[in-house]
Coordinates of C-alpha atoms in Angstrom, one line a residue:
X1 CA 103.3 -117.2 -93.3
X2 CA 101.8 -117.7 -89.8
X3 CA 102.8 -115.3 -87.1
X4 CA 103.5 -116.8 -83.7
X5 CA 104.0 -115.3 -80.3
X6 CA 104.6 -116.6 -76.7
X7 CA 100.9 -116.3 -75.7
X8 CA 98.4 -119.1 -75.5
X9 CA 94.7 -119.1 -75.8
X10 CA 92.2 -120.1 -73.1
X11 CA 89.0 -122.0 -74.0
X12 CA 87.1 -118.7 -74.2
X13 CA 89.6 -117.2 -76.5
X14 CA 91.4 -114.9 -74.1
X15 CA 95.1 -114.7 -74.3
X16 CA 97.4 -115.8 -71.4
X17 CA 100.9 -114.4 -70.8
X18 CA 103.9 -116.8 -70.9
X19 CA 104.6 -119.0 -67.9
X20 CA 107.6 -117.0 -66.6
X21 CA 105.5 -113.8 -66.8
X22 CA 102.7 -115.5 -64.8
X23 CA 105.2 -116.5 -62.1
X24 CA 106.4 -112.9 -61.8
X25 CA 102.8 -111.7 -61.4
X26 CA 102.1 -114.3 -58.7
X27 CA 105.2 -113.2 -56.8
X28 CA 104.2 -109.5 -57.1
X29 CA 100.7 -110.3 -55.9
X30 CA 101.9 -112.2 -52.9
X31 CA 104.2 -109.4 -52.0
X32 CA 101.4 -106.9 -52.3
X33 CA 99.2 -109.0 -50.1
X34 CA 101.8 -109.2 -47.4
X35 CA 102.3 -105.4 -47.4
X36 CA 98.5 -104.6 -47.4
X37 CA 96.5 -104.2 -44.1
X38 CA 94.2 -107.1 -43.3
X39 CA 90.6 -106.3 -44.1
X40 CA 87.4 -107.5 -42.6
X41 CA 86.8 -109.9 -45.5
X42 CA 90.0 -111.8 -44.9
X43 CA 89.0 -115.4 -44.0
X44 CA 90.7 -115.5 -40.6
X45 CA 87.5 -116.3 -38.7
X46 CA 85.9 -119.8 -38.7
X47 CA 82.6 -120.0 -40.4
X48 CA 79.7 -119.1 -38.2
X49 CA 77.9 -122.2 -37.0
X50 CA 74.3 -122.7 -38.1
X51 CA 71.4 -124.5 -36.6
X52 CA 71.8 -126.3 -33.3
X53 CA 75.5 -125.8 -33.3
X54 CA 75.0 -122.1 -33.0
X55 CA 73.0 -122.1 -29.8
X56 CA 73.2 -125.6 -28.4
X57 CA 76.5 -125.2 -26.6
X58 CA 75.7 -121.8 -25.1
X59 CA 72.3 -123.1 -23.9
X60 CA 73.8 -126.1 -22.2
X61 CA 76.4 -123.9 -20.5
X62 CA 73.7 -121.5 -19.4
X63 CA 71.6 -124.2 -17.9
X64 CA 74.5 -125.7 -16.1
X65 CA 75.4 -122.3 -14.8
X66 CA 71.8 -121.8 -13.5
X67 CA 71.9 -125.2 -11.8
X68 CA 75.3 -124.4 -10.3
X69 CA 74.3 -121.0 -9.0
X70 CA 71.1 -122.4 -7.6
X71 CA 72.8 -125.3 -5.9
X72 CA 75.4 -123.1 -4.3
X73 CA 72.7 -120.8 -3.0
X74 CA 70.5 -123.6 -1.6
X75 CA 73.4 -125.3 0.1
X76 CA 74.7 -122.0 1.5
X77 CA 71.2 -121.3 2.8
X78 CA 70.9 -124.7 4.3
X79 CA 74.1 -124.1 6.2
X80 CA 72.8 -120.9 7.7
X81 CA 75.6 -118.8 6.1
X82 CA 75.0 -115.1 6.0
X83 CA 77.8 -113.1 4.5
X84 CA 76.1 -109.8 5.2
X85 CA 72.8 -108.1 6.0
X86 CA 72.0 -107.4 2.3
X87 CA 69.8 -110.4 1.6
X88 CA 67.7 -109.5 4.6
X89 CA 67.5 -105.9 3.3
X90 CA 66.4 -106.8 -0.2
X91 CA 64.0 -109.4 1.0
X92 CA 62.2 -106.8 3.1
X93 CA 62.2 -104.6 0.0
X94 CA 60.7 -107.5 -2.2
X95 CA 58.1 -108.2 0.5
X96 CA 57.0 -104.5 0.4
X97 CA 56.9 -104.4 -3.4
X98 CA 54.9 -107.7 -3.5
X99 CA 52.2 -106.0 -1.5
X100 CA 52.5 -102.8 -3.6
X101 CA 53.9 -100.8 -0.7
X102 CA 56.7 -98.2 -0.4
X103 CA 60.1 -100.0 0.1
X104 CA 60.3 -99.3 3.9
X105 CA 63.2 -101.4 5.2
X106 CA 63.3 -101.4 8.9
X107 CA 66.7 -103.3 8.9
X108 CA 68.2 -99.9 7.8
X109 CA 66.1 -98.0 10.4
X110 CA 62.6 -97.3 11.6
X111 CA 60.7 -96.0 8.6
X112 CA 63.7 -96.1 6.3
X113 CA 62.9 -95.9 2.6
X114 CA 65.5 -97.9 0.8
X115 CA 65.2 -95.6 -2.3
X116 CA 66.9 -93.1 0.0
X117 CA 69.9 -95.4 0.3
X118 CA 70.4 -96.4 -3.4
X119 CA 68.4 -95.6 -6.4
X120 CA 67.1 -98.9 -7.7
X121 CA 63.4 -98.6 -8.8
X122 CA 63.9 -101.5 -11.2
X123 CA 63.9 -103.8 -8.2
X124 CA 60.1 -103.4 -8.1
X125 CA 60.2 -106.4 -10.5
X126 CA 61.2 -108.5 -7.5
X127 CA 57.7 -108.1 -6.2
X128 CA 56.3 -110.5 -8.8
X129 CA 58.3 -113.7 -8.0
X130 CA 58.3 -112.9 -4.3
X131 CA 54.5 -112.7 -4.3
X132 CA 54.4 -116.2 -5.8
X133 CA 57.2 -117.6 -3.7
X134 CA 57.5 -115.4 -0.5
X135 CA 60.9 -116.6 0.7
X136 CA 64.3 -115.0 0.9
X137 CA 65.7 -117.9 -1.2
X138 CA 63.6 -116.7 -4.1
X139 CA 65.9 -113.7 -4.5
X140 CA 68.9 -116.0 -4.7
X141 CA 67.3 -118.1 -7.4
X142 CA 66.2 -115.0 -9.3
X143 CA 69.8 -113.7 -9.2
X144 CA 71.1 -117.0 -10.4
X145 CA 68.7 -117.1 -13.4
X146 CA 69.6 -113.5 -14.4
X147 CA 73.3 -114.4 -14.3
X148 CA 72.6 -117.5 -16.3
X149 CA 70.7 -115.5 -18.9
X150 CA 73.8 -113.3 -19.4
X151 CA 75.9 -116.5 -19.8
X152 CA 73.8 -117.5 -22.8
X153 CA 74.0 -114.0 -24.3
X154 CA 77.8 -113.9 -24.0
X155 CA 78.3 -117.5 -25.0
X156 CA 76.0 -117.2 -28.1
X157 CA 78.0 -114.3 -29.5
X158 CA 81.3 -116.0 -28.7
X159 CA 80.1 -118.9 -30.8
X160 CA 79.3 -116.6 -33.7
X161 CA 82.8 -115.1 -33.6
X162 CA 85.0 -118.1 -32.5
X163 CA 83.1 -121.2 -33.6
X164 CA 81.1 -123.7 -31.7
X165 CA 83.8 -125.3 -29.5
X166 CA 85.9 -122.2 -28.6
X167 CA 82.8 -120.0 -28.2
X168 CA 81.2 -122.5 -25.9
X169 CA 84.3 -122.6 -23.8
X170 CA 84.4 -118.8 -23.6
X171 CA 80.8 -118.9 -22.3
X172 CA 81.8 -121.4 -19.7
X173 CA 84.8 -119.2 -18.6
X174 CA 82.4 -116.3 -18.3
X175 CA 80.0 -118.4 -16.2
X176 CA 82.7 -119.2 -13.6
X177 CA 84.4 -115.8 -13.8
X178 CA 85.4 -114.3 -10.4
X179 CA 82.8 -111.5 -10.6
X180 CA 79.8 -113.7 -11.1
X181 CA 80.9 -116.4 -8.7
X182 CA 81.7 -113.8 -6.1
X183 CA 78.3 -112.2 -6.4
X184 CA 76.5 -115.6 -6.0
X185 CA 78.5 -116.3 -2.8
X186 CA 77.7 -112.8 -1.5
X187 CA 74.0 -113.4 -2.0
X188 CA 71.5 -111.0 -3.6
X189 CA 72.4 -107.5 -4.6
X190 CA 70.7 -105.1 -7.1
X191 CA 73.5 -105.6 -9.7
X192 CA 71.8 -108.9 -10.5
X193 CA 69.7 -107.0 -13.0
X194 CA 72.6 -105.0 -14.3
X195 CA 74.6 -108.1 -15.5
X196 CA 72.1 -109.3 -18.2
X197 CA 71.3 -105.8 -19.3
X198 CA 75.0 -105.0 -19.8
X199 CA 75.5 -108.3 -21.7
X200 CA 72.6 -107.7 -24.0
X201 CA 73.7 -104.1 -24.7
X202 CA 77.4 -104.9 -25.3
X203 CA 76.6 -107.9 -27.6
X204 CA 74.2 -105.6 -29.6
X205 CA 77.1 -103.1 -29.8
X206 CA 79.5 -105.8 -31.1
X207 CA 76.9 -106.8 -33.7
X208 CA 76.5 -103.1 -34.7
X209 CA 72.9 -103.0 -33.7
X210 CA 73.2 -99.5 -32.4
X211 CA 69.7 -98.7 -31.3
X212 CA 69.3 -102.1 -29.5
X213 CA 72.6 -101.4 -27.7
X214 CA 71.3 -98.1 -26.4
X215 CA 67.9 -99.4 -25.5
X216 CA 69.3 -102.3 -23.4
X217 CA 71.7 -99.9 -21.7
X218 CA 69.2 -97.2 -20.8
X219 CA 67.4 -99.1 -17.9
X220 CA 70.7 -99.5 -16.1
X221 CA 70.2 -96.1 -14.5
X222 CA 67.3 -97.6 -12.6
X223 CA 69.4 -100.4 -11.2
X224 CA 71.8 -98.3 -9.1
X225 CA 72.8 -94.7 -9.2
X226 CA 76.5 -95.2 -10.1
X227 CA 75.5 -97.2 -13.2
X228 CA 74.5 -94.0 -14.8
X229 CA 78.2 -93.3 -15.3
X230 CA 78.6 -96.7 -16.8
X231 CA 75.8 -95.9 -19.2
X232 CA 77.6 -92.6 -20.0
X233 CA 80.8 -94.4 -20.8
X234 CA 79.0 -97.0 -22.9
X235 CA 77.4 -94.1 -24.8
X236 CA 80.8 -92.6 -25.6
X237 CA 82.0 -96.0 -26.9
X238 CA 78.8 -96.4 -28.9
X239 CA 79.4 -93.0 -30.5
X240 CA 83.0 -93.9 -31.3
X241 CA 82.0 -97.2 -32.9
X242 CA 79.3 -95.5 -34.9
X243 CA 81.4 -92.9 -36.5
X244 CA 80.5 -92.8 -40.2
X245 CA 78.5 -96.0 -40.0
X246 CA 75.0 -94.8 -39.2
X247 CA 74.0 -91.5 -40.7
X248 CA 70.4 -91.9 -39.5
X249 CA 71.4 -91.7 -35.8
X250 CA 74.8 -90.1 -35.6
X251 CA 74.2 -88.7 -32.1
X252 CA 72.7 -91.8 -30.5
X253 CA 75.8 -92.5 -28.4
X254 CA 76.0 -88.9 -27.2
X255 CA 72.3 -89.0 -26.2
X256 CA 72.9 -92.2 -24.3
X257 CA 75.9 -90.5 -22.5
X258 CA 73.6 -87.5 -21.5
X259 CA 70.9 -89.9 -20.3
X260 CA 73.3 -91.8 -18.1
X261 CA 75.1 -88.8 -16.6
X262 CA 71.9 -86.9 -16.1
X263 CA 70.3 -89.7 -14.1
X264 CA 73.4 -90.0 -11.9
X265 CA 73.2 -86.3 -11.1
X266 CA 69.5 -86.4 -10.6
X267 CA 69.5 -89.5 -8.4
X268 CA 72.4 -88.5 -6.2
X269 CA 71.7 -84.8 -5.9
X270 CA 67.9 -84.8 -5.7
X271 CA 66.0 -88.1 -5.5
X272 CA 68.0 -90.0 -3.0
X273 CA 68.4 -87.0 -0.6
X274 CA 64.7 -86.4 -0.8
X275 CA 63.9 -89.9 0.4
X276 CA 66.8 -90.2 2.8
X277 CA 66.2 -89.7 6.5
X278 CA 69.3 -87.4 6.7
X279 CA 68.5 -85.5 3.5
X280 CA 71.7 -86.7 1.9
X281 CA 73.3 -89.3 -0.3
X282 CA 75.1 -91.3 2.3
X283 CA 77.8 -92.7 0.0
X284 CA 79.0 -89.3 -1.5
X285 CA 81.3 -88.7 1.5
X286 CA 83.3 -91.9 0.8
X287 CA 85.2 -90.2 -2.0
X288 CA 87.2 -87.1 -1.3
X289 CA 86.6 -85.3 -4.5
X290 CA 88.2 -82.1 -3.3
X291 CA 91.5 -83.9 -2.6
X292 CA 91.5 -85.4 -6.0
X293 CA 90.8 -82.1 -7.7
X294 CA 93.5 -80.2 -5.8
X295 CA 96.0 -83.1 -6.2
X296 CA 95.1 -84.4 -9.7
X297 CA 97.9 -86.9 -9.8
X298 CA 96.0 -88.9 -7.2
X299 CA 93.4 -89.7 -9.8
X300 CA 96.0 -92.2 -11.1
X301 CA 97.9 -93.2 -8.0
X302 CA 94.7 -94.1 -6.1
X303 CA 94.1 -96.8 -8.7
X304 CA 97.2 -98.7 -7.8
X305 CA 98.1 -97.7 -4.2
X306 CA 96.8 -101.0 -2.7
X307 CA 97.7 -104.6 -3.4
X308 CA 94.0 -105.6 -3.7
X309 CA 93.4 -103.0 -6.3
X310 CA 96.4 -104.1 -8.4
X311 CA 95.2 -107.8 -8.2
X312 CA 91.7 -106.8 -9.3
X313 CA 93.1 -104.9 -12.3
X314 CA 95.4 -107.7 -13.3
X315 CA 92.6 -110.3 -13.1
X316 CA 90.3 -108.0 -15.1
X317 CA 92.8 -107.8 -17.9
X318 CA 93.9 -111.4 -17.7
X319 CA 90.3 -112.8 -18.2
X320 CA 90.1 -110.9 -21.5
X321 CA 93.1 -113.0 -22.7
X322 CA 95.0 -109.7 -22.5
X323 CA 93.6 -108.8 -25.9
X324 CA 90.7 -106.9 -24.4
X325 CA 93.0 -103.9 -23.8
X326 CA 92.8 -103.3 -27.6
X327 CA 89.1 -102.7 -27.3
X328 CA 87.5 -99.4 -26.3
X329 CA 84.8 -101.5 -24.7
X330 CA 87.1 -102.1 -21.7
X331 CA 86.8 -98.3 -21.0
X332 CA 83.1 -99.0 -19.9
X333 CA 84.6 -100.6 -16.8
X334 CA 86.4 -97.3 -15.8
X335 CA 83.5 -95.6 -13.8
X336 CA 83.1 -98.7 -11.7
X337 CA 86.8 -99.1 -11.1
X338 CA 87.1 -95.4 -10.2
X339 CA 84.3 -95.1 -7.7
X340 CA 85.5 -98.4 -6.0
X341 CA 89.2 -97.5 -5.8
X342 CA 88.7 -93.8 -4.9
X343 CA 86.4 -94.7 -2.0
X344 CA 87.7 -95.1 1.6
X345 CA 86.1 -98.6 1.9
X346 CA 88.6 -101.4 1.6
X347 CA 85.9 -103.9 0.8
X348 CA 85.5 -102.3 -2.6
X349 CA 89.0 -103.0 -3.7
X350 CA 89.3 -106.7 -4.0
X351 CA 88.0 -109.1 -6.7
X352 CA 85.6 -111.0 -4.3
X353 CA 82.1 -110.0 -3.2
X354 CA 79.6 -108.7 -5.8
X355 CA 81.5 -105.5 -6.8
X356 CA 83.1 -107.0 -9.9
X357 CA 79.9 -108.7 -11.3
X358 CA 79.1 -105.8 -13.6
X359 CA 82.7 -105.9 -14.9
X360 CA 82.3 -109.4 -16.3
X361 CA 80.1 -108.7 -19.3
X362 CA 82.4 -105.7 -20.1
X363 CA 85.5 -107.8 -19.9
X364 CA 84.2 -110.6 -22.1
X365 CA 82.7 -108.2 -24.6
X366 CA 86.2 -106.5 -24.7
X367 CA 87.8 -110.0 -25.3
X368 CA 85.5 -110.7 -28.3
X369 CA 85.9 -107.2 -29.7
X370 CA 89.7 -107.4 -29.2
X371 CA 89.8 -110.7 -31.1
X372 CA 87.9 -109.1 -34.0
X373 CA 90.2 -106.1 -34.1
X374 CA 93.3 -108.2 -33.9
X375 CA 92.1 -110.3 -36.9
X376 CA 92.1 -107.1 -38.9
X377 CA 95.5 -105.8 -37.7
X378 CA 98.3 -105.1 -40.2
X379 CA 100.6 -106.7 -37.6
X380 CA 101.1 -110.4 -38.3
X381 CA 102.0 -111.4 -34.7
X382 CA 98.7 -109.8 -33.5
X383 CA 96.7 -111.6 -36.1
X384 CA 98.3 -114.8 -35.0
X385 CA 97.6 -114.1 -31.3
X386 CA 93.9 -113.5 -32.1
X387 CA 93.6 -117.3 -32.4
X388 CA 95.2 -117.8 -29.0
X389 CA 93.5 -115.0 -27.0
X390 CA 90.3 -116.9 -26.3
X391 CA 92.1 -120.1 -25.1
X392 CA 94.3 -117.9 -22.9
X393 CA 91.1 -116.3 -21.3
X394 CA 89.6 -119.8 -20.8
X395 CA 92.8 -121.0 -19.2
X396 CA 93.0 -118.0 -16.8
X397 CA 89.3 -118.6 -15.8
X398 CA 90.0 -122.3 -15.2
X399 CA 93.1 -121.6 -13.1
X400 CA 91.1 -119.2 -10.9
X401 CA 88.2 -121.6 -10.2
X402 CA 90.0 -123.5 -7.3
X403 CA 90.5 -120.1 -5.5
X404 CA 86.9 -119.1 -5.8
X405 CA 83.8 -120.0 -3.7
X406 CA 82.4 -122.2 -6.5
X407 CA 85.2 -124.7 -5.7
X408 CA 83.4 -125.4 -2.4
X409 CA 80.9 -127.5 -4.5
X410 CA 83.7 -129.9 -5.1
X411 CA 84.5 -130.5 -1.4
X412 CA 82.0 -132.9 0.3
X413 CA 83.0 -131.8 3.8
X414 CA 82.4 -128.1 3.1
X415 CA 79.3 -126.7 1.4
X416 CA 77.5 -130.1 1.2
X417 CA 77.9 -130.8 5.0
X418 CA 75.3 -129.6 7.5
X419 CA 76.3 -126.7 9.7
X420 CA 77.3 -127.8 13.2
X421 CA 74.7 -125.4 14.6
X422 CA 71.9 -126.2 12.2
X423 CA 69.8 -127.9 14.9
X424 CA 70.1 -125.0 17.3
X425 CA 69.4 -122.5 14.5
X426 CA 66.1 -124.2 13.6
X427 CA 65.1 -124.4 17.2
X428 CA 65.7 -120.8 18.0
X429 CA 63.8 -119.7 14.8
X430 CA 60.9 -122.0 15.7
X431 CA 60.7 -120.2 19.1
X432 CA 59.9 -116.8 17.5
X433 CA 56.2 -116.5 16.4
X434 CA 55.1 -115.0 13.1
X435 CA 54.6 -111.2 13.0
X436 CA 56.7 -110.6 16.0
X437 CA 59.0 -107.5 16.2
X438 CA 62.5 -108.9 16.3
X439 CA 65.8 -107.0 16.7
X440 CA 68.8 -109.1 15.6
X441 CA 72.2 -109.2 14.0
X442 CA 73.1 -110.6 10.6
X443 CA 73.4 -114.2 11.8
X444 CA 69.8 -115.3 11.2
X445 CA 68.3 -112.1 9.9
X446 CA 67.5 -113.4 6.5
X447 CA 65.6 -116.4 7.9
X448 CA 63.2 -114.1 9.8
X449 CA 62.3 -111.3 7.3
X450 CA 59.7 -113.4 5.5
X451 CA 57.4 -113.7 8.5
X452 CA 58.5 -111.2 11.2
X453 CA 59.2 -107.5 11.5
X454 CA 63.0 -107.3 11.7
X455 CA 65.2 -104.5 13.0
X456 CA 69.0 -104.5 13.0
X457 CA 70.5 -104.5 16.4
X458 CA 73.2 -102.0 15.5
X459 CA 70.9 -99.2 14.7
X460 CA 69.8 -96.5 17.2
X461 CA 66.2 -95.4 17.3
X462 CA 64.6 -98.9 17.0
X463 CA 61.3 -99.4 18.8
X464 CA 61.4 -101.8 21.7
X465 CA 61.2 -105.3 20.2
X466 CA 59.3 -108.4 21.2
X467 CA 62.5 -110.5 20.9
X468 CA 66.2 -109.8 20.7
X469 CA 68.2 -112.6 18.9
X470 CA 72.0 -112.7 19.2
X471 CA 74.3 -114.9 17.2
X472 CA 77.5 -114.8 19.3
X473 CA 79.6 -116.6 16.6
X474 CA 78.3 -115.4 13.2
X475 CA 76.4 -112.3 13.9
X476 CA 79.2 -109.8 13.1
X477 CA 79.9 -108.8 16.7
X478 CA 83.3 -107.8 18.1
X479 CA 82.7 -108.9 20.7
X480 CA 79.1 -110.2 21.2
X481 CA 77.2 -109.5 24.4
X482 CA 77.3 -112.2 27.0
X483 CA 73.7 -111.7 28.1
X484 CA 71.2 -110.7 25.4
X485 CA 68.5 -109.9 28.0
X486 CA 70.7 -107.5 29.9
X487 CA 72.0 -105.9 26.8
X488 CA 68.4 -105.3 25.6
X489 CA 67.4 -103.8 28.9
X490 CA 70.4 -101.4 28.8
X491 CA 69.5 -100.2 25.3
X492 CA 65.7 -99.9 26.0
X493 CA 65.3 -98.4 29.5
X494 CA 62.1 -99.3 31.3
X495 CA 61.8 -102.7 29.7
X496 CA 62.5 -106.1 31.0
X497 CA 63.7 -109.2 29.0
X498 CA 64.3 -112.8 29.9
X499 CA 66.4 -115.4 28.1
X500 CA 64.1 -118.0 26.5
X501 CA 66.7 -119.8 24.4
X502 CA 70.5 -120.2 24.8
X503 CA 72.3 -122.9 22.8
X504 CA 74.8 -123.2 20.0
X505 CA 75.9 -119.6 20.4
X506 CA 72.3 -118.3 19.9
X507 CA 70.7 -116.3 22.6
X508 CA 67.1 -115.3 22.4
X509 CA 65.6 -112.8 24.8
X510 CA 61.9 -112.1 25.1
X511 CA 60.4 -108.9 26.4
X512 CA 58.2 -109.4 29.4
X513 CA 57.3 -105.8 30.1

């Protein structure tokens, strides 16, 4: 007699439980999956694009960004807009490096070595493009290209993580972020070199290429002295991320932290004072460290005691799609936030100018890391939000664009229009011969540094110049002198000057004896 049971045979001979038992097992498995934490292998991420889809979108965005930055800079230059004296300063520096000379920048003072102001030896690289194209506009184009390179780096990794469309949009959001756009409008600063280095380092960190992350971060200490603290913070995050993952270099992050902190101490305590005319680091007095130490609660309150500071912090978090706060990478921004907000200079607090440029690679790296961490979260709502975080970041960036300087490109009567004083500006510049010694304000300073020896009119100890040029409307005066010749004679006793040009708010006085 045959013996029967409730099992069935599969084609390979294996037995299968009854249907009702299989249903119970499926229900039990589903319940177990809901209760288990999400792991990295869970297919929450879109497949990584291959071929042209992987790099095409980021490359197009980077090229458009480069064209946008360059167009803005050229139009701003054509309108004779000078936000500050910094472009003139760095152009003098590039001119010195192009001829393999010490960076003596007379705009800062007679015989002033700019390495005694800030520690930025990496700017020697500016000497190469400036030697080929000896023009202040060259520095603006170089900065735009460096920023655009970081756009590609960030966008390319965003595509890896989010897919072609969403990743490309994140790259575009980064390109028009308030930090980069503000830096372009503020003209050249040394942080132009820091932005791509940070982007390369942080993307390598996200890809768990630990040594590459450290090597890209290390040169930041030669861009500006405070970036050593940023390198130190990045080293700590690197060490945290590496725990138990790389037994060959377990202390790499700590070494990077020591490298960054050591160079900050060395540059501010030894190198800068040694090259400074006053034997000091001029910016150290802007932070009252003693008051913070004796009143430690101010370390927190000083971060939010001004409306501009609060807005900057909110914008920084918002452009990460708010999910960046989950990532330890956002802590890399802390040194920059602290020195800016602890200082007694209100220009540091806001989100405009160039001060937030170095925060942009950090913010977008934190966004991408936050998305990755949220995908692996045991919290269902956070896993679901990981799909929305990048679109939120893109929406925030898009909403900010009309409030930023880049929006001027969309107004024909603004940046595209000629300055009402363009004719007079060209005429007064043409009156000054090459190699003359010129004392001037910030108005047309950047237009003279390529071919004359420029001193800033606000400094004491300048030699008697051949010409004094005053911009009564845009030179930064409050108020401007009514008679440039008389003002020059008062400041340089024993000399005589006469007005040789006076139109459009420009006064040019020539020394006659």
